[in-house]
mmCIF file of C-alpha atoms and ligand atoms in Angstrom:
data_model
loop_
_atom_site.group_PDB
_atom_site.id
_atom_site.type_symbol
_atom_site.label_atom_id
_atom_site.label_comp_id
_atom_site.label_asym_id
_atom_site.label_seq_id
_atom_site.Cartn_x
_atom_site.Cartn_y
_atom_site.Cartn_z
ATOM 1 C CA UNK A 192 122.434 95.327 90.076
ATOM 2 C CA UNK A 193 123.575 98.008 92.517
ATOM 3 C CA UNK A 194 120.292 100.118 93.542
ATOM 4 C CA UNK A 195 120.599 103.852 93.958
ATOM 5 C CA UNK A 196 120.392 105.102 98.233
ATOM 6 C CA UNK A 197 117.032 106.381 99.017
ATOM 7 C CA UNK A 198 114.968 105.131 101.375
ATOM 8 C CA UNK A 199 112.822 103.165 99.519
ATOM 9 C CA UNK A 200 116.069 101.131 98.313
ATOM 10 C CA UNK A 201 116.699 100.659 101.846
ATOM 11 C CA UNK A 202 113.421 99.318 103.072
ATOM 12 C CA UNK A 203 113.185 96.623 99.946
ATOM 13 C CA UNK A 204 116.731 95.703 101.309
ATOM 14 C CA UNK A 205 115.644 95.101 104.501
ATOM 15 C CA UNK A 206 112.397 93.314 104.040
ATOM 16 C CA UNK A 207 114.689 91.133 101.762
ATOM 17 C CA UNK A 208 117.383 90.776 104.525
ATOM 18 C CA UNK A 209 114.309 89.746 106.781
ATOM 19 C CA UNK A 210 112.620 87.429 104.226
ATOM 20 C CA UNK A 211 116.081 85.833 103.892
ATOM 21 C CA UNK A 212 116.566 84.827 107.339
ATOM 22 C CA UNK A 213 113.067 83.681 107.379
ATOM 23 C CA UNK A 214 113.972 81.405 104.109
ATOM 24 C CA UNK A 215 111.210 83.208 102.704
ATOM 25 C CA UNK A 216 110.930 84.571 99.057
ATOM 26 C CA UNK A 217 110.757 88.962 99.030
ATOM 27 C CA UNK A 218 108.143 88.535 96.522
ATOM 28 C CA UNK A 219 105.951 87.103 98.816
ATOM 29 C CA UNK A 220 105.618 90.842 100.530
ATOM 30 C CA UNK A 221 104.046 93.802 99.118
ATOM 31 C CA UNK A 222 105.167 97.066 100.458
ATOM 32 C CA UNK A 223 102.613 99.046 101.120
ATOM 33 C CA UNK A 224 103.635 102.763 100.945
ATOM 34 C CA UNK A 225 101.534 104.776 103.482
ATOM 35 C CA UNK A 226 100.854 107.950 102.624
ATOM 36 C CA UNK A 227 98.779 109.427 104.908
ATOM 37 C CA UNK A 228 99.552 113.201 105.558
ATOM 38 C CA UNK A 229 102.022 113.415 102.717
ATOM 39 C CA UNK A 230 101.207 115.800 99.405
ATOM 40 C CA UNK A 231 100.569 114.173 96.022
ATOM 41 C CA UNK A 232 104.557 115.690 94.931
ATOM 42 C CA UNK A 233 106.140 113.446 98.055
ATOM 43 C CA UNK A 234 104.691 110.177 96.170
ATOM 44 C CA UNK A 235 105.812 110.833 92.324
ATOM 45 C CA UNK A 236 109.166 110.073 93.319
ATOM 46 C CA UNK A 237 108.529 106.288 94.891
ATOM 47 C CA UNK A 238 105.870 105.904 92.069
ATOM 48 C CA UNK A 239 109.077 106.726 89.421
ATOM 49 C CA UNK A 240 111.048 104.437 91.672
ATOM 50 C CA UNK A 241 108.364 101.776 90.680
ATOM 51 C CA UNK A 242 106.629 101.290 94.045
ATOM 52 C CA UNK A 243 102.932 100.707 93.126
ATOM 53 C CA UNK A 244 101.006 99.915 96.174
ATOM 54 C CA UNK A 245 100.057 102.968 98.423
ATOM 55 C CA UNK A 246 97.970 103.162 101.768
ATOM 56 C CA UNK A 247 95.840 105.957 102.951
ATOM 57 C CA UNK A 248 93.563 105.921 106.682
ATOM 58 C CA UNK A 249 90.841 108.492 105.648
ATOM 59 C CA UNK A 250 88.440 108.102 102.918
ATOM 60 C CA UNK A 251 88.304 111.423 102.246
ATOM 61 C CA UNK A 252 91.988 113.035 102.081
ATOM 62 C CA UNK A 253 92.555 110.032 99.897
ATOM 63 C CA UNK A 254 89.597 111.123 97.806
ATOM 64 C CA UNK A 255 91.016 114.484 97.637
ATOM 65 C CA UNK A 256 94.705 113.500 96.508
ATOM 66 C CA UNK A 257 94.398 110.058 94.685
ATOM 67 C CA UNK A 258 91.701 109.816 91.729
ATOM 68 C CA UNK A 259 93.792 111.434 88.892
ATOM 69 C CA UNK A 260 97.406 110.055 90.490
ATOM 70 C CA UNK A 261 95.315 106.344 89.816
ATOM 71 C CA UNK A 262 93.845 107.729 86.153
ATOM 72 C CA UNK A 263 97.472 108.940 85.229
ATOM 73 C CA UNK A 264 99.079 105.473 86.423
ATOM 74 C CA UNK A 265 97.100 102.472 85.631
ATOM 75 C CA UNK A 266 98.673 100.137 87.936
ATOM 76 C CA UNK A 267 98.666 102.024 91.337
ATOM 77 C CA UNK A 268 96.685 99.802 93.903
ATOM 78 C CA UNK A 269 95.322 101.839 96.370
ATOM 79 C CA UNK A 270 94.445 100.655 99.584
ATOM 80 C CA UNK A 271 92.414 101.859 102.819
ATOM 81 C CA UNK A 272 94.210 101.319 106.414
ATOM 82 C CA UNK A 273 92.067 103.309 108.850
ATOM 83 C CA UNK A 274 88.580 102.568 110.417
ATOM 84 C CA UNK A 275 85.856 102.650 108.253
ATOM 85 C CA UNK A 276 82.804 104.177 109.039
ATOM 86 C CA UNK A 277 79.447 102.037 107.155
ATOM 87 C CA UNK A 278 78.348 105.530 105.841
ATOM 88 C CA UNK A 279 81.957 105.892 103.784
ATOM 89 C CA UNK A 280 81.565 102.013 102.749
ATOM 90 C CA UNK A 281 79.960 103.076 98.852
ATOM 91 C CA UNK A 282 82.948 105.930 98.682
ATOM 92 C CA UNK A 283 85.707 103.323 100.130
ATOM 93 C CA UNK A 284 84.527 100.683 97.533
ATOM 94 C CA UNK A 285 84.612 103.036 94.485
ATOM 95 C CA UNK A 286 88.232 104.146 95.161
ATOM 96 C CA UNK A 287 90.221 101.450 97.016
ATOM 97 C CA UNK A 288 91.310 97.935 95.852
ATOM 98 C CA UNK A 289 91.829 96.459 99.371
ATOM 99 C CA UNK A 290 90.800 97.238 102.637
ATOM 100 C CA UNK A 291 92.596 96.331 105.855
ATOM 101 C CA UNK A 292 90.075 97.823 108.603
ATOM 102 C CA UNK A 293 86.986 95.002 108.404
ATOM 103 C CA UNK A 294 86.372 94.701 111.933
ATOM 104 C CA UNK A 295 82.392 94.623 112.718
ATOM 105 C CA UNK A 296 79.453 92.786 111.522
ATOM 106 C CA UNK A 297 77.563 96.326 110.667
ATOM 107 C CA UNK A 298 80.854 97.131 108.149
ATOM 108 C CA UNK A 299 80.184 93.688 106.695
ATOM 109 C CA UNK A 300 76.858 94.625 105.824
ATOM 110 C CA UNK A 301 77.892 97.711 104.398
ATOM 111 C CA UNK A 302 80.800 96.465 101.968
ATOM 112 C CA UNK A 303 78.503 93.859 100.768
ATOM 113 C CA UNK A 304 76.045 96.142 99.345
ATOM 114 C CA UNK A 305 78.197 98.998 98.318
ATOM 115 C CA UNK A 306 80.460 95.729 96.433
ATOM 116 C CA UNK A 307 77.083 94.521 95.500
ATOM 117 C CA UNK A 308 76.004 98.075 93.898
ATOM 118 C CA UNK A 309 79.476 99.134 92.269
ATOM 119 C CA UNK A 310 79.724 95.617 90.466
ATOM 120 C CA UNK A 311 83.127 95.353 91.836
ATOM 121 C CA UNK A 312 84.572 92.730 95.256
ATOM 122 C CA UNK A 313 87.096 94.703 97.123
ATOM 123 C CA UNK A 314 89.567 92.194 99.069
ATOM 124 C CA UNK A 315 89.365 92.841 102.681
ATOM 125 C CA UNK A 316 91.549 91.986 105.978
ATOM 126 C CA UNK A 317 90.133 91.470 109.464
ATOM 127 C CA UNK A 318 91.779 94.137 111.787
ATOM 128 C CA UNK A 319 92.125 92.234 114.725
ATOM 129 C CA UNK A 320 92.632 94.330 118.456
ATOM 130 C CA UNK A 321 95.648 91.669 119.392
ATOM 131 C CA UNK A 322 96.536 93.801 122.361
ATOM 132 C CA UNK A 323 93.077 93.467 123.084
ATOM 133 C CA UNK A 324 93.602 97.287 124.159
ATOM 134 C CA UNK A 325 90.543 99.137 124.987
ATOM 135 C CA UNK A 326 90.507 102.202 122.520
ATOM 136 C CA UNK A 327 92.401 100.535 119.706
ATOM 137 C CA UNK A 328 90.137 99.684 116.866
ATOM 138 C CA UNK A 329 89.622 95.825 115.469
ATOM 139 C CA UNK A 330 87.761 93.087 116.394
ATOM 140 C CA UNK A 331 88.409 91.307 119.985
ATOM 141 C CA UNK A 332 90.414 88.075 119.071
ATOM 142 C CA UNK A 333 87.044 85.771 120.360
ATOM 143 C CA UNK A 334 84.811 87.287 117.618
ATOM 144 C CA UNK A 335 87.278 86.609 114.965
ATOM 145 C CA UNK A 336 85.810 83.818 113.974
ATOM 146 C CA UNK A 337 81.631 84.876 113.889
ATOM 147 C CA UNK A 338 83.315 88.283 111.820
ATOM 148 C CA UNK A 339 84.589 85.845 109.577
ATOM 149 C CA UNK A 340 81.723 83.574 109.167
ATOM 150 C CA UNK A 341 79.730 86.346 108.815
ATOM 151 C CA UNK A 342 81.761 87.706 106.292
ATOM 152 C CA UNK A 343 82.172 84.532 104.022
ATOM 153 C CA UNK A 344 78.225 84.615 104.175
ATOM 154 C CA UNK A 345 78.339 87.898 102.691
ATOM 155 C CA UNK A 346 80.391 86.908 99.881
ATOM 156 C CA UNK A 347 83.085 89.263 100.731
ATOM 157 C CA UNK A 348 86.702 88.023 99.697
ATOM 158 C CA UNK A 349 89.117 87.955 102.747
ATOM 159 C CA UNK A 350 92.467 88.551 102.089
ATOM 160 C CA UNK A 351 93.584 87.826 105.547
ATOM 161 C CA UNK A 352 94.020 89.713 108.885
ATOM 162 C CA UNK A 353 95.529 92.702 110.067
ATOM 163 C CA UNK A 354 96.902 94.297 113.389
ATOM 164 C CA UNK A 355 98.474 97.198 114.821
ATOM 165 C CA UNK A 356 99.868 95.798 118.040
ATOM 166 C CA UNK A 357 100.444 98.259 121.096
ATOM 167 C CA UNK A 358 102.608 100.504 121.507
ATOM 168 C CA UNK A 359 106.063 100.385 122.945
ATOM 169 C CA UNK A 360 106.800 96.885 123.929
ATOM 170 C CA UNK A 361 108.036 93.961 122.027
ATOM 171 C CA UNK A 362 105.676 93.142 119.121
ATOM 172 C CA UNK A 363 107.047 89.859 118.067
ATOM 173 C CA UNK A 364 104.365 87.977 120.612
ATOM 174 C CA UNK A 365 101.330 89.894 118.795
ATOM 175 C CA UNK A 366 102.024 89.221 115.288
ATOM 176 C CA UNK A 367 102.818 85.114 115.944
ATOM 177 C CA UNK A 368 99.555 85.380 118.025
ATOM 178 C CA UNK A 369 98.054 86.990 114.596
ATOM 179 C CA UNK A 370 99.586 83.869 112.446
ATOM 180 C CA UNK A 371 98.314 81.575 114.745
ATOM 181 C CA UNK A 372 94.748 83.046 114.578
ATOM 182 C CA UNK A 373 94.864 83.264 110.648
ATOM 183 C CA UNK A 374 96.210 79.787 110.192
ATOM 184 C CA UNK A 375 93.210 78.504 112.158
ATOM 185 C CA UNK A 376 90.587 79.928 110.414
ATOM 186 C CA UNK A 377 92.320 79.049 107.321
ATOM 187 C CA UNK A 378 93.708 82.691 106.143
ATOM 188 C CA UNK A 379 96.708 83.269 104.433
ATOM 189 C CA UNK A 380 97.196 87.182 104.110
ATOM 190 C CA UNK A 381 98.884 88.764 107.273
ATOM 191 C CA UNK A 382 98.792 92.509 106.897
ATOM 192 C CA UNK A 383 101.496 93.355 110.233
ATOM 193 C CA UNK A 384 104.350 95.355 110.440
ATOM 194 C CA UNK A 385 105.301 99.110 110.560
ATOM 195 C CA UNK A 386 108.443 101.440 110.040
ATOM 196 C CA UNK A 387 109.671 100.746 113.404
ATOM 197 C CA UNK A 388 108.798 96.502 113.162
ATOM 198 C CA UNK A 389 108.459 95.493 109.437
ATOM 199 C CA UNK A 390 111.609 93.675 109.841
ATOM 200 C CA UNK A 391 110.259 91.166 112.431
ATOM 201 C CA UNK A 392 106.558 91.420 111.227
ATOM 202 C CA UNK A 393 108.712 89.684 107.730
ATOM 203 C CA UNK A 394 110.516 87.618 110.016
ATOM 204 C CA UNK A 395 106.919 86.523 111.738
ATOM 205 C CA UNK A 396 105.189 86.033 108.271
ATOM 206 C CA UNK A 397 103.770 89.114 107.040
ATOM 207 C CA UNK A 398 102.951 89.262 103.147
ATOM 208 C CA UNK A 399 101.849 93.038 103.587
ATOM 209 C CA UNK A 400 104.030 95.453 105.540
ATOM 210 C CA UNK A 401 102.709 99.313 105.948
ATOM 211 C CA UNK A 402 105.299 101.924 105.966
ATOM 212 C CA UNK A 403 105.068 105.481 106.267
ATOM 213 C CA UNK A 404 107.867 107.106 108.377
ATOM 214 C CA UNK A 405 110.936 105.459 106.840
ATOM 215 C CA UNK A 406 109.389 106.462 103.183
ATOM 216 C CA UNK A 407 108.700 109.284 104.030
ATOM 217 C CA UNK A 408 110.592 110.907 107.072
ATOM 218 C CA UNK A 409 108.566 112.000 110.331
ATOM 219 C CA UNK A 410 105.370 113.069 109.771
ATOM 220 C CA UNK A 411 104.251 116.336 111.160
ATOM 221 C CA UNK A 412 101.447 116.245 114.629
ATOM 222 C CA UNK A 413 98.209 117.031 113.288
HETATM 223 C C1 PLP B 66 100.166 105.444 109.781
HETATM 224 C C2 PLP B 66 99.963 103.987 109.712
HETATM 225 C C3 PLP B 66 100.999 103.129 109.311
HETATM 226 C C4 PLP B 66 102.405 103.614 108.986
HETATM 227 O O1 PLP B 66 103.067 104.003 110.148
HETATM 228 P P1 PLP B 66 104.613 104.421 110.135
HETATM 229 O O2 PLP B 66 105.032 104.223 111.547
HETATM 230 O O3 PLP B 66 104.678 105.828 109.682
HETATM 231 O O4 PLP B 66 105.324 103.487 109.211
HETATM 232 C C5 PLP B 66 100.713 101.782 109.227
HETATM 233 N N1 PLP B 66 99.500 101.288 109.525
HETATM 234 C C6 PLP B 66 98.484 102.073 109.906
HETATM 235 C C7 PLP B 66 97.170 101.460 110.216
HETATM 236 C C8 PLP B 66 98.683 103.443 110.011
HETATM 237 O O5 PLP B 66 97.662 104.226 110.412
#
């Protein structure tokens, strides 16, 4: 069946093109639609198009723009991307259904009781700092596993880990590097890849890709 062009027909293709060379299945890879910055009319046409999983990085402009969207459409899955502060945890818990940012013992705390309180387990990844780049957010690679003990004490269900490697060189390095980690500490979920990498973060394992620019188109400097 010949899809219509638009460009989210063109990033299924090629996270299917990628999956293919990998002799990997494209259902294994959700396609997260990030859509930070972007008004609530710039996502009714991928949600018509049938894409159902969306990403945010603040708490609040998510707050602001998703709650009726999710009322209207029963199976959007919402999902948070940025750093979390432990004061948001109770608000990030009540509106998301997976968060990729878990990187600090403190945040463990905090998800645990906010899950605890709202009756309701949130799946969370590990962001992991694979650069190991001083401002970049995520846990150091050596504390990877105490987080995750930590969290498995605290009852919280891992989905996996997550990274945003650095900037402007080859990223194919930091995303094996994030496999390796996750198949040692027995994870599965690899939450890796961007508009300008999904295709090798597919190629390198990924099972959820975040895209916002080649949805989307640029997005505008804040
Ligand atoms: C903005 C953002 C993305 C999407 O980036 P694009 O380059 O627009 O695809 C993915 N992950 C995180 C954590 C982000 O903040």
């Amino acid at each position: 069946m010949d899809q219509p062009a638009s460009p989210l027909n063109d990033v299924r293709q090629r996270i299917a093109s990628s999956a293919k060379i990998a002799r990997r299945e494209p259902d294994e890879i959700t396609l997260i639609a990030i859509s930070k910055t972007r008004p609530v009319e710039d996502c009714l046409p991928l949600i018509a198009a049938g894409q159902c999983v969306f990403g945010e990085n603040r708490v609040q402009e998510a707050e602001g723009k998703w709650p009726k969207l999710l009322e209207a459409h029963g199976d959007i899955e919402l999902h948070l991307v940025g750093q979390l502060q432990s004061n948001k945890a109770g608000d990030a818990v009540a509106l998301f259904d997976c968060i990729h940012s878990l990187d600090r013992p403190t945040l463990v705390k905090a998800l645990a009781k906010a899950m605890d309180k709202a009756a309701r387990r949130v799946p969370c990844f590990i962001q992991v700092n694979i650069g190991e780049e001083e401002q970049k957010g995520g846990c150091v690679i050596a504390d990877v596993p105490s987080l995750l003990d930590t969290a498995r004490k605290a009852d919280l269900p891992l989905a996996g880990l997550m990274c945003v490697p650095p900037l402007g060189i080859e990223p194919a390095p930091f995303f094996a590097l994030l496999g390796k980690i996750a198949e040692d500490n027995g994870l599965t979920g690899l939450s890796m890849g961007m508009s300008g990498d999904f295709e090798t973060a597919v190629m390198l394992g990924a099972t959820h890709v975040r895209v916002g620019t080649a949805l989307f188109g640029e997005r505008k400097a804040p």
